[in-house]
CSV table of C-alpha atoms and ligand atoms in Angstrom, one decimal:
chain,number,residue,atom,x,y,z
A,22,MET,CA,107.3,76.9,140.3
A,23,ARG,CA,105.8,78.0,136.5
A,24,LYS,CA,109.1,79.5,135.5
A,25,SER,CA,111.8,77.0,137.0
A,26,LEU,CA,109.4,74.5,135.2
A,27,ILE,CA,109.9,77.2,131.7
A,28,ALA,CA,113.5,77.2,132.2
A,29,THR,CA,114.0,73.4,133.0
A,30,TRP,CA,112.6,72.6,129.8
A,31,ILE,CA,114.2,75.8,128.1
A,32,LEU,CA,117.7,74.0,129.2
A,33,GLY,CA,116.2,70.7,128.1
A,34,LEU,CA,115.7,72.7,124.2
A,35,VAL,CA,119.2,73.7,124.8
A,36,ILE,CA,121.1,70.5,125.7
A,37,ALA,CA,119.1,68.5,123.1
A,38,ALA,CA,120.4,70.8,120.6
A,39,SER,CA,124.3,71.0,121.4
A,40,MET,CA,123.2,67.1,121.5
A,41,THR,CA,122.5,67.2,117.8
A,42,CYS,CA,125.0,69.9,116.6
A,43,HIS,CA,127.5,67.5,118.1
A,44,ALA,CA,126.5,64.6,116.6
A,45,GLY,CA,126.3,66.5,112.9
A,46,LEU,CA,129.5,67.5,114.1
A,47,PHE,CA,131.5,64.2,115.0
A,48,SER,CA,129.7,61.6,112.9
A,49,VAL,CA,131.4,61.9,109.0
A,50,SER,CA,129.0,60.2,106.8
A,51,VAL,CA,130.0,57.5,103.7
A,52,SER,CA,129.8,60.3,101.4
A,53,GLU,CA,131.6,62.9,103.3
A,54,GLN,CA,134.8,59.9,103.5
A,55,LYS,CA,134.5,59.3,99.8
A,56,LYS,CA,134.4,63.5,99.2
A,57,VAL,CA,137.5,64.2,101.1
A,58,GLY,CA,139.7,61.1,100.8
A,59,ALA,CA,139.0,61.5,96.5
A,60,GLN,CA,140.5,64.9,97.4
A,61,ALA,CA,143.2,62.9,99.3
A,62,ALA,CA,143.8,60.9,96.0
A,63,GLN,CA,144.7,63.7,94.0
A,64,GLU,CA,146.7,65.3,96.1
A,65,ILE,CA,149.3,62.4,96.3
A,66,GLU,CA,148.8,61.5,92.2
A,67,ARG,CA,149.8,64.8,91.5
A,68,LYS,CA,152.7,64.6,94.0
A,69,SER,CA,153.9,60.6,93.1
A,70,VAL,CA,155.2,58.9,90.0
A,71,ILE,CA,152.0,56.3,89.6
A,72,LEU,CA,153.2,53.3,87.6
A,73,GLY,CA,151.1,52.3,84.6
A,74,ARG,CA,150.6,56.2,84.7
A,75,ASP,CA,154.0,57.6,84.8
A,76,LEU,CA,156.4,54.7,84.4
A,77,GLN,CA,155.7,51.8,82.7
A,78,ALA,CA,156.9,48.6,85.1
A,79,PRO,CA,158.5,45.8,82.8
A,80,LYS,CA,155.4,43.4,81.9
A,81,ASN,CA,157.2,40.3,83.8
A,82,ILE,CA,154.7,38.3,86.4
A,83,GLY,CA,152.8,35.9,83.7
A,84,GLY,CA,152.9,39.1,81.6
A,85,ARG,CA,151.7,41.4,83.6
A,86,SER,CA,153.3,44.1,85.3
A,87,VAL,CA,152.6,44.4,89.3
A,88,ASP,CA,150.3,47.9,88.4
A,89,GLU,CA,148.0,45.0,87.1
A,90,ILE,CA,148.5,42.5,89.4
A,91,VAL,CA,148.0,44.7,92.7
A,92,SER,CA,144.7,45.7,91.4
A,93,GLU,CA,144.0,42.6,90.3
A,94,ILE,CA,144.4,41.4,93.8
A,95,GLY,CA,142.9,44.7,94.8
A,96,THR,CA,139.5,43.9,93.4
A,97,ASN,CA,139.1,40.0,93.0
A,98,LEU,CA,138.8,41.2,97.2
A,99,VAL,CA,136.4,43.6,96.5
A,100,SER,CA,134.4,41.6,94.4
A,101,LEU,CA,133.8,38.8,98.2
A,102,LEU,CA,132.7,42.0,99.9
A,103,GLY,CA,129.3,41.5,98.0
A,104,PRO,CA,127.3,45.1,97.1
A,105,ASN,CA,128.9,48.1,99.2
A,106,PRO,CA,129.2,52.1,98.8
A,107,TRP,CA,133.5,52.9,98.6
A,108,SER,CA,135.7,53.8,95.5
A,109,PHE,CA,138.2,51.2,95.6
A,110,SER,CA,141.1,52.0,93.3
A,111,PHE,CA,144.4,50.5,93.3
A,112,LYS,CA,147.9,52.0,92.5
A,113,VAL,CA,150.9,51.5,93.0
A,114,ILE,CA,153.5,54.6,93.6
A,115,GLN,CA,157.1,54.8,92.9
A,116,ASN,CA,158.3,54.8,96.4
A,117,LYS,CA,161.8,53.2,98.2
A,118,GLU,CA,159.5,53.0,101.4
A,119,VAL,CA,158.3,50.2,102.8
A,120,ASN,CA,154.4,51.5,102.9
A,121,ALA,CA,151.0,51.0,101.8
A,122,PHE,CA,147.9,53.2,102.5
A,123,ALA,CA,144.2,53.5,102.2
A,124,LEU,CA,142.8,57.0,101.8
A,125,PRO,CA,138.7,57.5,103.6
A,126,GLY,CA,136.6,55.9,100.8
A,127,GLY,CA,138.3,53.6,98.8
A,128,PRO,CA,141.9,55.2,97.5
A,129,ILE,CA,144.4,52.6,98.2
A,130,TYR,CA,147.4,52.9,97.3
A,131,VAL,CA,151.0,50.5,97.0
A,132,TYR,CA,154.6,51.6,97.3
A,133,THR,CA,157.1,49.9,95.4
A,134,GLY,CA,159.4,49.1,97.9
A,135,LEU,CA,157.0,47.1,100.1
A,136,LEU,CA,156.7,45.6,96.1
A,137,LYS,CA,160.5,44.5,96.3
A,138,ALA,CA,160.4,43.9,100.0
A,139,LEU,CA,157.9,41.1,99.3
A,140,LYS,CA,159.7,39.4,96.0
A,141,LEU,CA,156.9,40.2,94.1
A,142,GLU,CA,159.4,40.1,90.6
A,143,SER,CA,160.3,36.4,92.3
A,144,ASP,CA,160.8,33.3,90.0
A,145,SER,CA,157.7,31.3,91.6
A,146,PRO,CA,155.8,34.7,93.3
A,147,ARG,CA,152.9,32.3,94.4
A,148,GLU,CA,154.3,33.0,98.5
A,149,ALA,CA,154.2,36.8,97.4
A,150,VAL,CA,150.2,37.1,95.5
A,151,ASN,CA,149.8,36.1,99.1
A,152,MET,CA,151.1,38.4,101.2
A,153,LEU,CA,150.6,41.2,98.7
A,154,ALA,CA,146.3,39.9,99.7
A,155,GLY,CA,147.5,40.4,103.1
A,156,VAL,CA,148.3,44.1,102.9
A,157,LEU,CA,145.3,45.1,100.4
A,158,GLY,CA,142.9,42.8,102.5
A,159,HIS,CA,144.5,44.8,105.6
A,160,GLU,CA,143.6,48.3,103.8
A,161,ILE,CA,140.9,47.1,102.4
A,162,VAL,CA,139.4,46.6,106.3
A,163,HIS,CA,140.6,50.4,107.3
A,164,VAL,CA,138.1,51.4,104.6
A,165,THR,CA,135.0,49.2,104.9
A,166,GLY,CA,135.8,49.6,109.1
A,167,GLN,CA,135.8,53.6,108.4
A,168,HIS,CA,138.5,53.7,110.6
A,169,TRP,CA,139.4,57.6,109.4
A,170,ALA,CA,136.5,58.5,110.6
A,171,GLN,CA,136.0,56.7,113.9
A,172,GLN,CA,139.2,58.5,114.8
A,173,TYR,CA,138.5,61.7,112.9
A,174,LYS,CA,135.7,61.4,116.1
A,175,LYS,CA,137.5,60.8,119.0
A,176,ASP,CA,139.9,63.0,117.8
A,177,GLN,CA,137.0,65.7,117.5
A,178,GLU,CA,135.6,63.9,121.1
A,179,ARG,CA,138.5,65.1,122.5
A,180,GLY,CA,139.3,68.3,121.0
A,181,LEU,CA,142.1,67.7,119.1
A,182,GLY,CA,142.4,67.5,115.1
A,183,LEU,CA,141.1,70.3,114.6
A,184,ALA,CA,143.4,70.9,111.4
A,185,ILE,CA,141.5,68.4,109.8
A,186,ILE,CA,137.9,69.8,110.4
A,187,LEU,CA,135.4,69.1,107.6
A,188,GLY,CA,133.1,71.2,105.6
A,189,ALA,CA,135.8,74.6,106.2
A,190,ALA,CA,135.3,76.7,103.5
A,191,GLY,CA,138.2,78.4,102.0
A,192,ALA,CA,141.2,77.2,100.5
A,193,ASN,CA,143.8,77.2,103.1
A,194,LYS,CA,141.5,74.9,105.3
A,195,SER,CA,140.5,72.6,102.1
A,196,THR,CA,144.5,72.1,102.2
A,197,GLN,CA,144.8,71.2,105.9
A,198,GLN,CA,142.3,68.7,105.3
A,199,VAL,CA,143.9,66.9,103.1
A,200,ALA,CA,147.4,67.6,103.7
A,201,GLY,CA,145.8,66.0,107.7
A,202,ILE,CA,144.5,62.9,105.7
A,203,LEU,CA,147.3,62.7,103.4
A,204,ASN,CA,149.4,62.6,106.9
A,205,PHE,CA,147.2,60.4,109.2
A,206,ALA,CA,146.7,57.4,106.1
A,207,GLN,CA,150.5,58.0,104.9
A,208,SER,CA,152.5,57.5,108.5
A,209,GLN,CA,149.9,55.0,110.0
A,210,LYS,CA,148.0,57.0,113.0
A,211,TYR,CA,145.1,54.2,113.3
A,212,SER,CA,145.0,52.6,117.0
A,213,ARG,CA,145.4,49.0,118.2
A,214,LYS,CA,142.1,48.3,117.7
A,215,ASP,CA,141.4,49.0,114.5
A,216,GLU,CA,145.0,47.9,114.0
A,217,TYR,CA,143.9,44.5,114.9
A,218,ARG,CA,140.6,44.8,113.3
A,219,SER,CA,142.4,45.1,110.4
A,220,ASP,CA,144.6,42.0,110.3
A,221,ASP,CA,141.1,39.9,111.4
A,222,GLY,CA,139.4,41.6,108.5
A,223,GLY,CA,142.0,40.6,105.8
A,224,ILE,CA,142.7,37.1,107.1
A,225,LYS,CA,138.8,36.4,106.9
A,226,LEU,CA,139.3,38.1,103.2
A,227,LEU,CA,141.7,36.1,102.2
A,228,ASN,CA,140.2,33.0,103.9
A,229,ASP,CA,136.7,33.6,101.8
A,230,GLY,CA,139.4,34.5,98.5
A,231,ARG,CA,140.3,30.6,98.6
A,232,ARG,CA,138.7,31.2,94.9
A,233,PHE,CA,141.2,33.4,93.5
A,234,GLY,CA,143.9,31.0,95.3
A,235,TYR,CA,144.8,33.6,98.4
A,236,ASP,CA,145.6,31.6,101.3
A,237,PRO,CA,145.1,33.7,104.8
A,238,GLN,CA,149.0,32.4,105.6
A,239,GLY,CA,149.6,35.4,103.9
A,240,VAL,CA,148.7,37.9,106.7
A,241,VAL,CA,151.3,35.6,109.1
A,242,ASP,CA,153.4,35.0,106.2
A,243,MET,CA,153.9,39.0,105.4
A,244,LEU,CA,154.3,40.5,108.9
A,245,ARG,CA,157.4,38.4,109.3
A,246,VAL,CA,159.0,39.5,106.4
A,247,LEU,CA,158.1,43.1,107.5
A,248,ASP,CA,158.9,42.4,111.2
A,249,LYS,CA,162.5,41.3,109.3
A,250,ILE,CA,162.9,43.8,107.3
A,251,SER,CA,162.2,47.0,110.1
A,252,GLN,CA,164.9,45.2,112.2
A,253,ASP,CA,167.2,45.0,109.4
A,254,THR,CA,165.9,48.2,107.8
A,255,PRO,CA,164.5,50.3,110.9
A,256,LYS,CA,164.6,53.6,108.4
A,257,SER,CA,162.7,51.8,105.2
A,258,MET,CA,159.9,50.7,106.9
A,259,VAL,CA,156.6,53.3,107.6
A,260,TRP,CA,154.1,50.6,107.2
A,261,LEU,CA,154.5,49.2,110.2
A,262,SER,CA,153.9,51.5,113.3
A,263,ASP,CA,155.1,50.4,116.7
A,264,HIS,CA,151.3,49.3,118.8
A,265,PRO,CA,150.5,47.2,118.7
A,266,SER,CA,154.3,45.5,118.4
A,267,THR,CA,154.6,43.9,115.3
A,268,VAL,CA,155.0,40.7,117.8
A,269,ASP,CA,151.6,39.9,119.3
A,270,ARG,CA,150.0,41.0,115.9
A,271,ILE,CA,152.3,37.9,114.4
A,272,LYS,CA,151.1,36.0,117.4
A,273,ARG,CA,147.2,36.7,117.2
A,274,ALA,CA,147.3,36.6,113.4
A,275,GLU,CA,148.6,32.7,114.0
A,276,LYS,CA,145.9,32.0,116.2
A,277,LYS,CA,143.1,33.2,114.1
A,278,VAL,CA,144.9,31.2,110.5
A,279,SER,CA,144.8,28.3,112.5
A,280,ASP,CA,141.6,28.3,114.0
A,281,LEU,CA,140.1,29.0,110.3
A,282,LYS,CA,141.7,26.0,109.3
A,283,ALA,CA,140.7,23.9,111.7
A,284,LEU,CA,136.8,24.8,110.7
A,285,PRO,CA,135.9,22.2,108.0
A,286,LEU,CA,135.5,23.3,104.8
A,287,LYS,CA,131.6,24.5,103.4
B,315,LIG,ZN1,146.3,49.2,109.8
């Protein structure tokens, strides 16, 4: 009897210890997210032409260049978050693909192909600025919602995603880890739920950003413009993934925006 009691205790301790171990393995702290995100940012910037660093874009929108506009919109939206632990940065990569992505911890990149798709350099860039704010708001919420860390946790629980093991020693594993994060972020491997969450969060941010002249309608307009491009030139489109479908995202965003606009102004 006593022996079996001791055995039960030992078994209990083993289970408790293994659970603690798993909790440590699965969860990725904010500082770890910032660390791996900064490593991935270094890698992407090493391989890319960054506007304002390697290539000067003409100052043709109100006397400013597109990279300055991107940075200003991003900074304005982040100011609406209030105090937060993230290290946001907003940079433009010279690349014809239609894409934008966030790395864990805060670095956010927009491709010139996306800026062109949104016609940022047109004569009346107000609508383009709104749509770009929609994209940046969406990416900001991928960071604040810790969507990469959650996906990482799920993959670990399923025994997948071992190429992005954290805390791995040695240059090879670290390189693998960075490659895994970049592949995840650039190819938009978020879950359907997280895409919806980012659309919703982006709409809310733009609504809060009315003082900067933003309009949450920008999210709907941006999804419509990008949906058209993905039909006309599907090869150039990276930002829109198949799940959830853009038609569903547009319907959902339209409803959210009209609900918000029906609320009395504070
Ligand atoms: Zn997304």
